[in-house]
Short mmCIF file of C-alpha atoms and ligand atoms in Angstrom, two decimals:
data_model
loop_
_atom_site.label_atom_id
_atom_site.label_comp_id
_atom_site.label_asym_id
_atom_site.label_seq_id
_atom_site.Cartn_x
_atom_site.Cartn_y
_atom_site.Cartn_z
CA MET A 1 -5.58 -1.44 25.42
CA LYS A 2 -5.02 2.30 24.99
CA LYS A 3 -5.14 4.46 28.07
CA TYR A 4 -8.86 4.43 28.69
CA ARG A 5 -9.07 7.91 30.14
CA GLN A 6 -6.74 10.88 30.25
CA ALA A 7 -8.80 13.56 31.95
CA ILE A 8 -8.44 14.48 35.57
CA TRP A 9 -11.72 15.86 36.76
CA ASP A 10 -12.51 17.98 39.68
CA GLU A 11 -16.10 16.91 40.03
CA PRO A 12 -18.06 19.35 42.20
CA LEU A 13 -20.62 18.17 44.72
CA LEU A 14 -24.27 18.56 43.76
CA ILE A 15 -24.74 21.05 46.60
CA GLU A 16 -21.97 23.22 45.16
CA ILE A 17 -23.66 23.62 41.77
CA SER A 18 -27.13 24.03 43.27
CA LYS A 19 -29.13 27.16 42.26
CA GLN A 20 -32.34 27.92 44.12
CA GLY A 21 -35.39 27.45 41.92
CA ARG A 22 -33.97 24.77 39.61
CA ARG A 23 -36.01 21.62 39.29
CA GLY A 24 -35.67 18.20 37.70
CA PHE A 25 -39.41 17.61 37.76
CA SER A 26 -42.69 19.45 37.47
CA LEU A 27 -45.80 18.38 39.32
CA PRO A 28 -49.29 19.60 38.49
CA SER A 29 -50.90 21.64 41.27
CA ILE A 30 -53.37 19.82 43.47
CA GLU A 31 -56.80 19.58 41.95
CA PRO A 32 -59.26 21.99 43.62
CA ASP A 33 -61.73 19.13 44.23
CA LEU A 34 -59.21 17.30 46.39
CA VAL A 35 -58.44 20.40 48.43
CA THR A 36 -62.18 20.89 49.02
CA GLN A 37 -62.55 17.27 50.03
CA PHE A 38 -59.44 16.81 52.21
CA GLY A 39 -58.16 20.30 52.92
CA ASN A 40 -54.68 21.53 51.87
CA ILE A 41 -51.51 19.55 52.55
CA GLU A 42 -50.46 21.67 55.55
CA SER A 43 -53.74 20.95 57.29
CA LEU A 44 -53.41 17.20 56.65
CA ILE A 45 -50.07 16.94 58.49
CA PRO A 46 -50.23 17.50 62.27
CA LYS A 47 -48.82 20.89 63.24
CA GLU A 48 -46.11 19.58 65.51
CA MET A 49 -44.67 17.66 62.58
CA HIS A 50 -44.34 20.71 60.30
CA ARG A 51 -40.78 21.77 59.47
CA SER A 52 -39.69 25.11 60.78
CA GLU A 53 -37.28 25.59 57.86
CA LYS A 54 -37.04 24.12 54.41
CA PRO A 55 -34.55 21.23 54.11
CA ASP A 56 -31.16 22.13 52.70
CA LEU A 57 -31.45 20.11 49.48
CA PRO A 58 -29.59 20.84 46.26
CA ALA A 59 -31.75 22.30 43.49
CA LEU A 60 -30.69 21.15 40.03
CA SER A 61 -32.03 20.24 36.61
CA GLU A 62 -32.36 16.61 35.59
CA LEU A 63 -29.51 16.93 33.08
CA GLN A 64 -27.12 18.30 35.72
CA VAL A 65 -27.85 15.38 38.01
CA LEU A 66 -27.54 12.86 35.20
CA ARG A 67 -24.16 14.23 34.08
CA HIS A 68 -22.86 14.28 37.63
CA PHE A 69 -23.58 10.60 38.19
CA ILE A 70 -22.40 9.50 34.74
CA ARG A 71 -19.13 11.37 35.32
CA LEU A 72 -18.72 9.75 38.72
CA SER A 73 -19.32 6.31 37.20
CA GLN A 74 -16.55 7.01 34.68
CA MET A 75 -14.12 7.88 37.46
CA ASN A 76 -14.61 4.40 38.83
CA PHE A 77 -12.83 1.14 38.11
CA ALA A 78 -14.66 -2.16 37.84
CA ILE A 79 -14.11 -5.76 36.84
CA ASP A 80 -16.20 -4.97 33.74
CA LEU A 81 -13.58 -2.39 32.75
CA GLY A 82 -10.31 -4.24 33.34
CA PHE A 83 -8.21 -6.80 35.19
CA TYR A 84 -8.84 -6.70 38.96
CA PRO A 85 -6.60 -9.30 40.64
CA LEU A 86 -7.25 -8.38 44.27
CA GLY A 87 -5.81 -11.24 46.34
CA SER A 88 -8.22 -12.88 48.79
CA CYS A 89 -11.14 -10.84 47.42
CA THR A 90 -11.80 -12.98 44.30
CA MET A 91 -12.96 -10.37 41.82
CA LYS A 92 -14.25 -12.69 39.11
CA TYR A 93 -16.45 -11.81 36.19
CA ASN A 94 -20.16 -11.78 36.95
CA PRO A 95 -22.36 -13.29 34.25
CA LYS A 96 -24.88 -10.70 33.13
CA ILE A 97 -27.70 -13.20 32.98
CA SER A 98 -27.69 -13.29 36.80
CA ASP A 99 -28.37 -9.55 36.88
CA ARG A 100 -31.11 -9.92 34.31
CA ILE A 101 -32.87 -12.65 36.27
CA CYS A 102 -32.47 -10.72 39.51
CA SER A 103 -34.09 -7.65 38.04
CA SER A 104 -37.06 -9.52 36.61
CA SER A 105 -40.29 -8.02 37.92
CA SER A 106 -41.41 -11.19 39.71
CA LEU A 107 -38.33 -11.01 41.94
CA ARG A 108 -38.03 -7.24 42.20
CA GLN A 109 -41.57 -6.76 43.40
CA LEU A 110 -41.42 -9.31 46.21
CA HIS A 111 -41.85 -7.79 49.64
CA PRO A 112 -40.40 -9.28 52.82
CA TYR A 113 -43.71 -8.77 54.65
CA GLN A 114 -45.60 -10.91 52.13
CA PRO A 115 -47.11 -14.03 53.71
CA GLU A 116 -45.33 -17.35 53.15
CA SER A 117 -48.23 -18.57 51.02
CA SER A 118 -47.46 -15.97 48.34
CA SER A 119 -43.64 -16.26 48.62
CA GLN A 120 -43.26 -19.96 47.96
CA GLY A 121 -41.13 -19.35 44.85
CA ILE A 122 -38.39 -17.37 46.56
CA LEU A 123 -38.47 -19.68 49.58
CA GLU A 124 -37.95 -22.64 47.28
CA ILE A 125 -35.02 -20.90 45.55
CA LEU A 126 -33.39 -20.18 48.91
CA TYR A 127 -34.05 -23.69 50.19
CA ARG A 128 -32.49 -25.22 47.08
CA LEU A 129 -29.54 -22.85 47.27
CA ALA A 130 -28.89 -23.85 50.89
CA THR A 131 -29.00 -27.53 49.85
CA MET A 132 -26.48 -26.89 47.05
CA LEU A 133 -24.13 -25.14 49.47
CA GLU A 134 -24.47 -28.06 51.91
CA ASN A 135 -23.35 -30.39 49.12
CA ILE A 136 -20.47 -28.12 48.13
CA THR A 137 -19.14 -27.66 51.67
CA GLY A 138 -19.92 -31.08 53.15
CA GLU A 139 -21.81 -29.52 56.06
CA ASP A 140 -25.22 -30.72 57.31
CA ARG A 141 -27.14 -27.47 57.34
CA VAL A 142 -26.63 -24.03 55.81
CA SER A 143 -28.17 -20.72 56.86
CA LEU A 144 -28.12 -18.03 54.19
CA ILE A 145 -28.81 -15.16 56.56
CA PRO A 146 -25.38 -13.58 57.35
CA ALA A 147 -24.76 -10.42 55.34
CA ALA A 148 -21.03 -10.92 54.70
CA GLY A 149 -18.08 -13.12 55.52
CA ALA A 150 -17.21 -11.19 58.66
CA HIS A 151 -20.85 -11.42 59.81
CA GLY A 152 -20.73 -15.20 59.26
CA GLU A 153 -17.54 -15.41 61.33
CA TYR A 154 -19.11 -13.50 64.19
CA ILE A 155 -22.24 -15.67 64.16
CA GLY A 156 -20.05 -18.78 63.92
CA ALA A 157 -18.14 -17.66 67.01
CA LEU A 158 -21.45 -17.09 68.84
CA ILE A 159 -22.56 -20.59 67.85
CA MET A 160 -19.32 -22.02 69.29
CA LYS A 161 -19.93 -20.12 72.49
CA ALA A 162 -23.52 -21.36 72.83
CA TYR A 163 -22.40 -24.94 72.13
CA HIS A 164 -19.58 -24.95 74.69
CA SER A 165 -21.73 -23.32 77.30
CA ASP A 166 -24.38 -26.05 76.80
CA GLN A 167 -21.74 -28.77 76.91
CA GLU A 168 -19.80 -27.57 79.91
CA GLY A 169 -22.30 -25.44 81.80
CA LYS A 170 -20.91 -23.26 84.57
CA ASN A 171 -17.48 -24.90 84.39
CA ASN A 172 -16.96 -23.71 80.83
CA LYS A 173 -13.27 -22.79 80.66
CA ARG A 174 -13.16 -22.48 76.88
CA VAL A 175 -12.30 -18.83 76.45
CA GLU A 176 -9.59 -18.99 73.79
CA MET A 177 -9.86 -18.83 70.02
CA ILE A 178 -6.76 -19.85 68.07
CA VAL A 179 -6.03 -17.83 64.93
CA PRO A 180 -2.93 -18.15 62.69
CA ASP A 181 -0.72 -15.08 62.18
CA SER A 182 -1.54 -15.20 58.45
CA ALA A 183 -5.30 -14.74 59.08
CA HIS A 184 -7.51 -12.02 57.67
CA GLY A 185 -8.06 -9.28 60.24
CA THR A 186 -11.75 -10.10 60.49
CA ASN A 187 -10.97 -13.47 62.15
CA PRO A 188 -9.47 -12.14 65.39
CA ALA A 189 -11.94 -9.23 65.32
CA SER A 190 -14.98 -11.54 65.11
CA ALA A 191 -13.65 -13.86 67.80
CA SER A 192 -12.93 -10.94 70.06
CA MET A 193 -16.36 -9.38 69.47
CA ALA A 194 -17.90 -12.70 70.50
CA GLY A 195 -15.95 -12.39 73.77
CA TYR A 196 -13.03 -14.74 73.06
CA GLN A 197 -9.38 -14.21 73.89
CA VAL A 198 -7.46 -14.51 70.65
CA VAL A 199 -4.36 -16.71 70.76
CA THR A 200 -2.10 -16.39 67.73
CA VAL A 201 -0.38 -19.45 66.31
CA ASP A 202 2.69 -18.67 64.19
CA SER A 203 3.30 -19.90 60.68
CA ASP A 204 6.37 -22.06 60.06
CA LYS A 205 9.00 -21.75 57.33
CA ARG A 206 6.62 -23.36 54.82
CA GLY A 207 4.02 -20.66 55.49
CA MET A 208 1.66 -23.12 57.17
CA VAL A 209 0.44 -23.57 60.74
CA ASP A 210 3.43 -24.48 62.93
CA ILE A 211 2.30 -27.83 64.31
CA ASP A 212 4.65 -27.84 67.33
CA LYS A 213 3.53 -24.34 68.30
CA LEU A 214 -0.10 -25.37 67.87
CA ARG A 215 0.44 -28.40 70.09
CA SER A 216 1.76 -26.13 72.83
CA ILE A 217 -1.25 -23.81 72.59
CA VAL A 218 -4.19 -26.24 72.37
CA SER A 219 -5.70 -26.99 75.78
CA GLU A 220 -8.93 -27.36 77.73
CA ARG A 221 -9.18 -23.56 77.38
CA THR A 222 -9.48 -23.86 73.59
CA ALA A 223 -12.93 -23.04 72.20
CA GLY A 224 -11.82 -23.50 68.63
CA ILE A 225 -9.48 -22.60 65.80
CA MET A 226 -10.29 -20.38 62.81
CA LEU A 227 -8.49 -21.41 59.63
CA THR A 228 -8.47 -20.18 56.06
CA VAL A 229 -7.78 -23.02 53.61
CA PRO A 230 -5.90 -22.55 51.38
CA ASN A 231 -4.38 -19.91 53.65
CA THR A 232 -3.78 -16.31 52.70
CA LEU A 233 -0.40 -17.24 51.17
CA GLY A 234 -2.29 -19.41 48.71
CA LEU A 235 -1.02 -22.60 50.38
CA PHE A 236 -3.11 -25.63 51.23
CA GLU A 237 -2.62 -26.59 54.90
CA LYS A 238 -0.97 -29.97 54.38
CA ASP A 239 -1.49 -30.99 58.01
CA ILE A 240 -5.17 -30.18 58.09
CA VAL A 241 -6.24 -33.68 59.16
CA LEU A 242 -3.71 -33.63 62.00
CA ILE A 243 -4.75 -30.11 63.05
CA SER A 244 -8.38 -31.17 62.96
CA LYS A 245 -7.68 -34.19 65.20
CA MET A 246 -5.56 -32.17 67.62
CA VAL A 247 -8.22 -29.51 68.19
CA HIS A 248 -11.11 -31.99 68.33
CA ASP A 249 -9.27 -34.24 70.79
CA ALA A 250 -8.93 -31.24 73.09
CA GLY A 251 -12.70 -30.61 72.84
CA GLY A 252 -12.39 -27.54 70.55
CA LEU A 253 -14.25 -26.83 67.31
CA LEU A 254 -12.91 -26.05 63.85
CA TYR A 255 -14.02 -22.93 62.01
CA TYR A 256 -13.40 -22.61 58.26
CA ASP A 257 -13.00 -19.15 56.71
CA GLY A 258 -14.32 -19.90 53.21
CA ALA A 259 -12.98 -16.80 51.45
CA ASN A 260 -10.61 -19.04 49.49
CA MET A 261 -13.10 -21.72 48.40
CA ASN A 262 -12.44 -20.64 44.82
CA ALA A 263 -9.38 -22.89 44.93
CA LEU A 264 -11.14 -26.05 46.07
CA LEU A 265 -14.61 -26.24 44.54
CA GLY A 266 -15.55 -29.75 43.57
CA ARG A 267 -12.26 -31.25 44.78
CA VAL A 268 -12.32 -31.31 48.58
CA ARG A 269 -14.94 -30.28 51.11
CA PRO A 270 -14.29 -28.49 54.42
CA GLY A 271 -16.88 -30.73 56.09
CA ASP A 272 -14.83 -33.80 55.13
CA MET A 273 -11.68 -32.21 56.55
CA GLY A 274 -13.41 -31.98 59.92
CA PHE A 275 -14.62 -28.39 60.00
CA ASP A 276 -17.64 -27.94 62.26
CA ILE A 277 -18.57 -24.44 61.07
CA ILE A 278 -17.86 -22.64 57.82
CA HIS A 279 -18.78 -19.40 56.18
CA LEU A 280 -18.72 -18.83 52.45
CA ASN A 281 -18.13 -15.41 50.93
CA VAL A 282 -20.56 -16.16 48.14
CA HIS A 283 -19.87 -12.71 46.69
CA LYS A 284 -16.28 -13.87 46.13
CA THR A 285 -16.53 -17.55 45.28
CA PHE A 286 -19.79 -17.67 43.34
CA SER A 287 -19.53 -14.40 41.39
CA THR A 288 -22.03 -11.60 42.22
CA PRO A 289 -20.65 -8.06 42.21
CA HIS A 290 -18.92 -6.78 45.34
CA GLY A 291 -16.40 -4.24 46.47
CA GLY A 292 -16.77 -0.65 47.54
CA GLY A 293 -18.95 -1.73 50.43
CA GLY A 294 -21.71 -3.17 48.28
CA PRO A 295 -23.92 -5.92 49.65
CA GLY A 296 -22.53 -9.42 50.00
CA ALA A 297 -23.67 -12.59 51.69
CA GLY A 298 -21.82 -14.91 54.06
CA PRO A 299 -23.89 -18.11 54.45
CA ILE A 300 -22.76 -20.36 57.27
CA GLY A 301 -22.83 -24.13 57.29
CA VAL A 302 -22.59 -26.34 60.37
CA LYS A 303 -22.36 -29.99 61.32
CA ARG A 304 -25.39 -31.74 62.82
CA HIS A 305 -24.48 -31.09 66.48
CA LEU A 306 -24.55 -27.33 65.86
CA VAL A 307 -27.78 -27.06 63.82
CA PRO A 308 -29.92 -26.12 66.89
CA TYR A 309 -27.78 -22.99 67.36
CA LEU A 310 -28.20 -21.56 63.83
CA PRO A 311 -29.76 -18.09 63.63
CA THR A 312 -33.52 -17.72 63.11
CA PRO A 313 -35.38 -18.31 60.91
CA LEU A 314 -34.49 -21.55 59.11
CA ILE A 315 -36.26 -22.43 55.88
CA GLU A 316 -37.97 -25.82 56.21
CA LYS A 317 -39.75 -27.95 53.65
CA GLU A 318 -42.90 -29.76 54.76
CA ASP A 319 -45.19 -31.59 52.34
CA GLN A 320 -43.99 -29.62 49.32
CA THR A 321 -44.46 -26.26 51.05
CA PHE A 322 -41.73 -24.03 52.38
CA LYS A 323 -41.89 -22.17 55.64
CA LEU A 324 -39.73 -19.98 57.85
CA ASN A 325 -39.14 -21.69 61.17
CA TYR A 326 -38.64 -19.27 64.07
CA ASP A 327 -39.10 -21.94 66.69
CA LEU A 328 -35.47 -22.72 67.53
CA PRO A 329 -35.14 -22.48 71.32
CA ASN A 330 -31.32 -22.85 71.34
CA SER A 331 -30.69 -20.50 68.43
CA VAL A 332 -28.19 -17.64 68.74
CA GLY A 333 -31.22 -15.58 67.70
CA SER A 334 -32.06 -13.07 65.03
CA VAL A 335 -28.95 -11.59 63.41
CA LYS A 336 -30.36 -9.71 60.46
CA SER A 337 -33.68 -8.29 59.32
CA PHE A 338 -35.75 -10.65 57.16
CA TYR A 339 -33.87 -13.45 55.35
CA GLY A 340 -30.42 -12.33 54.19
CA ASN A 341 -29.40 -10.30 51.14
CA ILE A 342 -31.77 -11.93 48.68
CA GLY A 343 -30.48 -10.09 45.60
CA VAL A 344 -27.00 -11.52 46.15
CA LEU A 345 -28.31 -14.99 46.99
CA VAL A 346 -30.41 -15.25 43.83
CA ARG A 347 -27.34 -14.38 41.75
CA VAL A 348 -25.48 -17.20 43.48
CA TYR A 349 -28.30 -19.62 42.69
CA VAL A 350 -28.23 -18.66 39.01
CA TYR A 351 -24.44 -18.97 38.93
CA LEU A 352 -24.52 -22.46 40.45
CA LEU A 353 -27.17 -23.60 37.98
CA LEU A 354 -25.14 -22.18 35.10
CA MET A 355 -21.93 -23.86 36.21
CA GLY A 356 -23.12 -27.23 37.46
CA ARG A 357 -20.89 -29.67 39.33
CA ASP A 358 -18.36 -30.06 36.49
CA GLY A 359 -18.28 -26.34 35.79
CA LEU A 360 -17.44 -25.51 39.39
CA LYS A 361 -14.62 -28.03 39.46
CA LYS A 362 -13.26 -26.64 36.21
CA SER A 363 -13.48 -23.08 37.56
CA SER A 364 -11.21 -23.84 40.52
CA GLU A 365 -8.79 -25.76 38.31
CA LEU A 366 -8.54 -22.77 36.00
CA ALA A 367 -8.19 -20.36 38.94
CA VAL A 368 -5.21 -22.38 40.23
CA LEU A 369 -3.72 -22.65 36.74
CA ALA A 370 -4.06 -18.89 36.10
CA SER A 371 -2.42 -18.08 39.42
CA ASN A 372 0.54 -20.40 38.88
CA TYR A 373 0.94 -19.23 35.28
CA LEU A 374 1.07 -15.58 36.32
CA LEU A 375 3.48 -16.37 39.15
CA SER A 376 5.78 -18.18 36.69
CA LYS A 377 5.93 -15.06 34.49
CA LEU A 378 7.03 -12.66 37.24
CA ASP A 379 10.68 -11.65 37.45
CA LYS A 380 11.78 -12.96 40.86
CA THR A 381 14.70 -10.52 41.08
CA TYR A 382 12.12 -7.82 41.79
CA TYR A 383 9.34 -9.96 43.22
CA PRO A 384 10.64 -13.00 45.10
CA ILE A 385 7.96 -15.39 46.26
CA SER A 386 7.15 -15.50 49.94
CA HIS A 387 7.93 -18.74 51.76
CA ASP A 388 8.72 -22.13 50.25
CA LYS A 389 8.96 -21.71 46.48
CA ASP A 390 8.72 -25.45 45.86
CA ILE A 391 5.18 -25.81 47.16
CA MET A 392 2.57 -25.17 44.52
CA ARG A 393 0.28 -22.19 45.08
CA LYS A 394 -3.45 -22.48 44.77
CA HIS A 395 -5.70 -19.74 43.36
CA GLU A 396 -3.53 -16.88 44.67
CA PHE A 397 0.06 -16.17 45.59
CA VAL A 398 2.09 -13.66 47.56
CA VAL A 399 5.35 -12.09 46.40
CA SER A 400 7.39 -9.40 48.11
CA SER A 401 8.65 -6.22 46.46
CA LYS A 402 11.36 -5.97 49.12
CA PRO A 403 14.26 -5.84 46.59
CA LEU A 404 12.87 -2.51 45.33
CA LEU A 405 13.23 -0.96 48.80
CA GLU A 406 16.89 -0.51 47.90
CA LYS A 407 15.67 2.41 45.74
CA GLY A 408 13.04 3.49 48.23
CA VAL A 409 10.20 1.98 46.17
CA ARG A 410 7.50 0.30 48.25
CA ALA A 411 4.69 -2.14 47.40
CA LEU A 412 2.34 0.85 47.64
CA ASP A 413 4.28 2.65 44.88
CA VAL A 414 4.15 -0.42 42.64
CA ALA A 415 0.40 -0.68 43.20
CA LYS A 416 -0.15 2.99 42.32
CA LYS A 417 1.94 2.68 39.16
CA ILE A 418 -0.19 -0.25 37.95
CA LEU A 419 -3.26 2.00 38.00
CA ASP A 420 -1.74 4.09 35.21
CA GLU A 421 -1.88 1.00 33.00
CA GLY A 422 -5.68 0.80 33.19
CA MET A 423 -5.49 -2.26 35.45
CA HIS A 424 -6.30 -2.64 39.12
CA ALA A 425 -3.63 -3.08 41.77
CA PRO A 426 -3.34 -6.34 43.69
CA SER A 427 -3.88 -6.48 47.47
CA ILE A 428 -0.82 -5.11 49.27
CA TYR A 429 0.60 -5.45 52.79
CA PHE A 430 -1.55 -8.54 53.41
CA PRO A 431 -0.93 -11.08 54.86
CA LEU A 432 0.93 -9.21 57.59
CA ILE A 433 3.67 -11.84 57.89
CA VAL A 434 5.23 -10.90 54.53
CA ASN A 435 7.28 -7.72 54.18
CA GLU A 436 6.14 -5.51 51.29
CA ALA A 437 3.53 -8.13 50.42
CA ILE A 438 1.87 -8.14 47.00
CA MET A 439 -0.98 -10.63 46.90
CA ILE A 440 -2.31 -11.54 43.47
CA GLU A 441 -5.43 -13.52 42.59
CA PRO A 442 -6.14 -13.53 38.86
CA THR A 443 -9.27 -15.79 39.04
CA GLU A 444 -10.42 -18.21 36.38
CA THR A 445 -12.20 -15.68 34.21
CA GLU A 446 -9.22 -13.83 32.68
CA PRO A 447 -7.90 -14.56 29.19
CA ILE A 448 -4.20 -15.49 29.01
CA GLU A 449 -3.39 -12.19 27.24
CA GLU A 450 -4.41 -10.26 30.37
CA LEU A 451 -2.17 -12.43 32.53
CA ASP A 452 0.75 -11.91 30.15
CA LYS A 453 0.17 -8.19 30.14
CA TYR A 454 0.00 -7.97 33.92
CA ALA A 455 3.29 -9.83 34.29
CA GLU A 456 4.87 -7.59 31.65
CA VAL A 457 3.64 -4.45 33.46
CA LEU A 458 4.89 -5.63 36.86
CA ASN A 459 8.27 -6.63 35.46
CA ARG A 460 8.62 -3.29 33.67
CA ILE A 461 7.76 -1.45 36.90
CA GLY A 462 10.48 -3.49 38.63
CA ARG A 463 13.06 -2.42 36.02
CA GLU A 464 11.92 1.21 36.14
CA ALA A 465 12.02 1.25 39.93
CA MET A 466 15.67 0.24 39.86
CA ALA A 467 16.61 2.66 37.05
CA ASP A 468 14.46 5.72 37.79
CA PRO A 469 12.44 5.44 41.00
CA GLU A 470 11.29 9.09 40.84
CA ALA A 471 9.04 8.24 37.89
CA ILE A 472 7.16 5.82 40.07
CA PHE A 473 6.63 8.04 43.10
CA ASN A 474 4.35 10.37 41.09
CA SER A 475 1.92 7.68 40.00
CA PRO A 476 -0.92 7.51 39.38
CA ILE A 477 -1.19 10.40 36.93
CA LEU A 478 -3.78 9.01 34.51
CA THR A 479 -6.56 8.28 36.97
CA SER A 480 -9.26 10.77 37.86
CA ILE A 481 -7.69 11.35 41.25
CA GLY A 482 -3.96 11.31 41.90
CA ARG A 483 -2.21 9.87 44.94
CA LEU A 484 -4.14 10.27 48.15
CA ASP A 485 -2.70 10.91 51.56
CA GLU A 486 -3.00 7.35 52.88
CA TYR A 487 -3.37 8.53 56.44
CA LYS A 488 -5.96 11.23 55.87
CA ALA A 489 -7.91 9.05 53.45
CA SER A 490 -8.49 6.35 56.02
CA HIS A 491 -8.42 7.99 59.41
CA PRO A 492 -11.86 8.74 60.87
CA LYS A 493 -10.57 12.01 62.33
CA THR A 494 -9.45 13.42 59.01
CA MET A 495 -11.96 11.94 56.57
CA LYS A 496 -14.52 14.42 55.32
CA LEU A 497 -17.63 12.38 54.89
CA THR A 498 -20.34 15.00 54.42
CA TRP A 499 -20.54 18.12 52.30
CA LYS A 500 -21.15 20.11 55.48
CA SER A 501 -17.76 19.13 56.85
CA LEU A 502 -16.20 20.30 53.57
CA ARG A 503 -18.13 23.57 53.65
CA ASP A 504 -17.41 24.32 57.27
CA GLY A 505 -13.88 22.98 57.22
CA GLU A 506 -14.81 20.71 60.13
CA ASN A 507 -13.29 17.34 60.65
C1 PLP B 601 -12.86 -11.17 52.45
C2 PLP B 601 -12.36 -11.99 53.53
C3 PLP B 601 -13.01 -12.04 54.79
C4 PLP B 601 -14.16 -11.12 55.14
O1 PLP B 601 -15.25 -11.28 54.32
P1 PLP B 601 -16.29 -10.11 54.00
O2 PLP B 601 -17.31 -10.78 53.15
O3 PLP B 601 -15.52 -9.03 53.30
O4 PLP B 601 -16.84 -9.64 55.32
C5 PLP B 601 -12.53 -12.91 55.72
N1 PLP B 601 -11.47 -13.69 55.49
C6 PLP B 601 -10.80 -13.66 54.32
C7 PLP B 601 -9.60 -14.56 54.12
C8 PLP B 601 -11.22 -12.80 53.30
O5 PLP B 601 -10.56 -12.75 52.14
#
């Protein structure tokens, strides 16, 4: 691929190119008959609700607005534009037919306040989707309501809390949630938001949960353990059955972070491994666009003993009709308006129908193959693999760019240099237990040529870093925006989030 874009734009804000009097529309004046009948607009709106000043809105022509947004869209990077191997995030290709079905008028025009009698179609789709996810995860009941993985985690932690408090009443001593040191940051955050004390269990030399350490931590204070399988190093927890028994024997529950289900579809099920609660990041595992803060969905599945605690409402099927059941006295309650992010969920349903049981199994086999193939092509003098190199990785792997530190080149510099090749950077500095971590997840949807090219680019960057590190520090130079100040770009105190703060120079 040639460099897809050379220009560096300084795209002004709409408010900066605004000229009073410009319009992108023209409305006819109100017909005199209507004014006679109803009075003029000012008299229709109660006085106390009149504005004292006109709103400060940009005034522009339609063409100016159109060009602004098209230019912005071209400054963006997307899976539809190039390789996007963001570890843990599973940026796989999204079949366009899902978008087409989702934007069909019968789905688009549905309204959440419609009565159940006229929403039977969507209720049936959601009911069937929940059943499919129950089969895939091996759990007894799935709720599609949570809006993202982290939301599912939080609700899962609340469910654990409600369960333990019912089981143990006033004597409930279960205040600790065990989380491995390789976990995604949302795990300890969700547990802590639900009121748990987070207890970290270290990883051992293999990169897996240290069983002896776990044994010393598990107690009658344990509410549960949150595990990602395969973990964020791309390794399947070999001792999962033992871990499951250890925590259950102590009266704790097992929570499965399903962000990495892409490695296991159709082969093993978290429910069969003993997990009591699981969330799926359907926007990762089952396609559907995500990233940049777009909507996702984080359905949760639970075993039978936890079904009464699921959030309201649950979709039930009675005599061939579907209804929303709000009558769940032990439920953790309402956690989101209406019934989940329907647009995302419908895409998941279409994806599952397209793939079928065999297709899903094949997809995770290919994801694991692609990841191991790409890993095999990387030059380990620049990018040694983290932890035990003899254990096979699943759908993602973590290498370290530590050897490049000798020349002052960090994982961040490598990531920025990749952008100049028209490809997306991998995840970096995650998981936290690997120095200069580079976490790559190619997914099953990439052709082998893209994998070869990515390895070639990374290896070349490694050679360049050793020979001429200065050339790397300036990257990226071919993107629409050069290197950002990492601190200012992410610190709430220095981010400028509104045009007013830019205009006034406020923080
Ligand atoms: C993405 C991710 C999460 C959080 O999921 P969101 O849908 O982004 O809220 C949690 N755990 C892991 C391992 C993840 O990769």
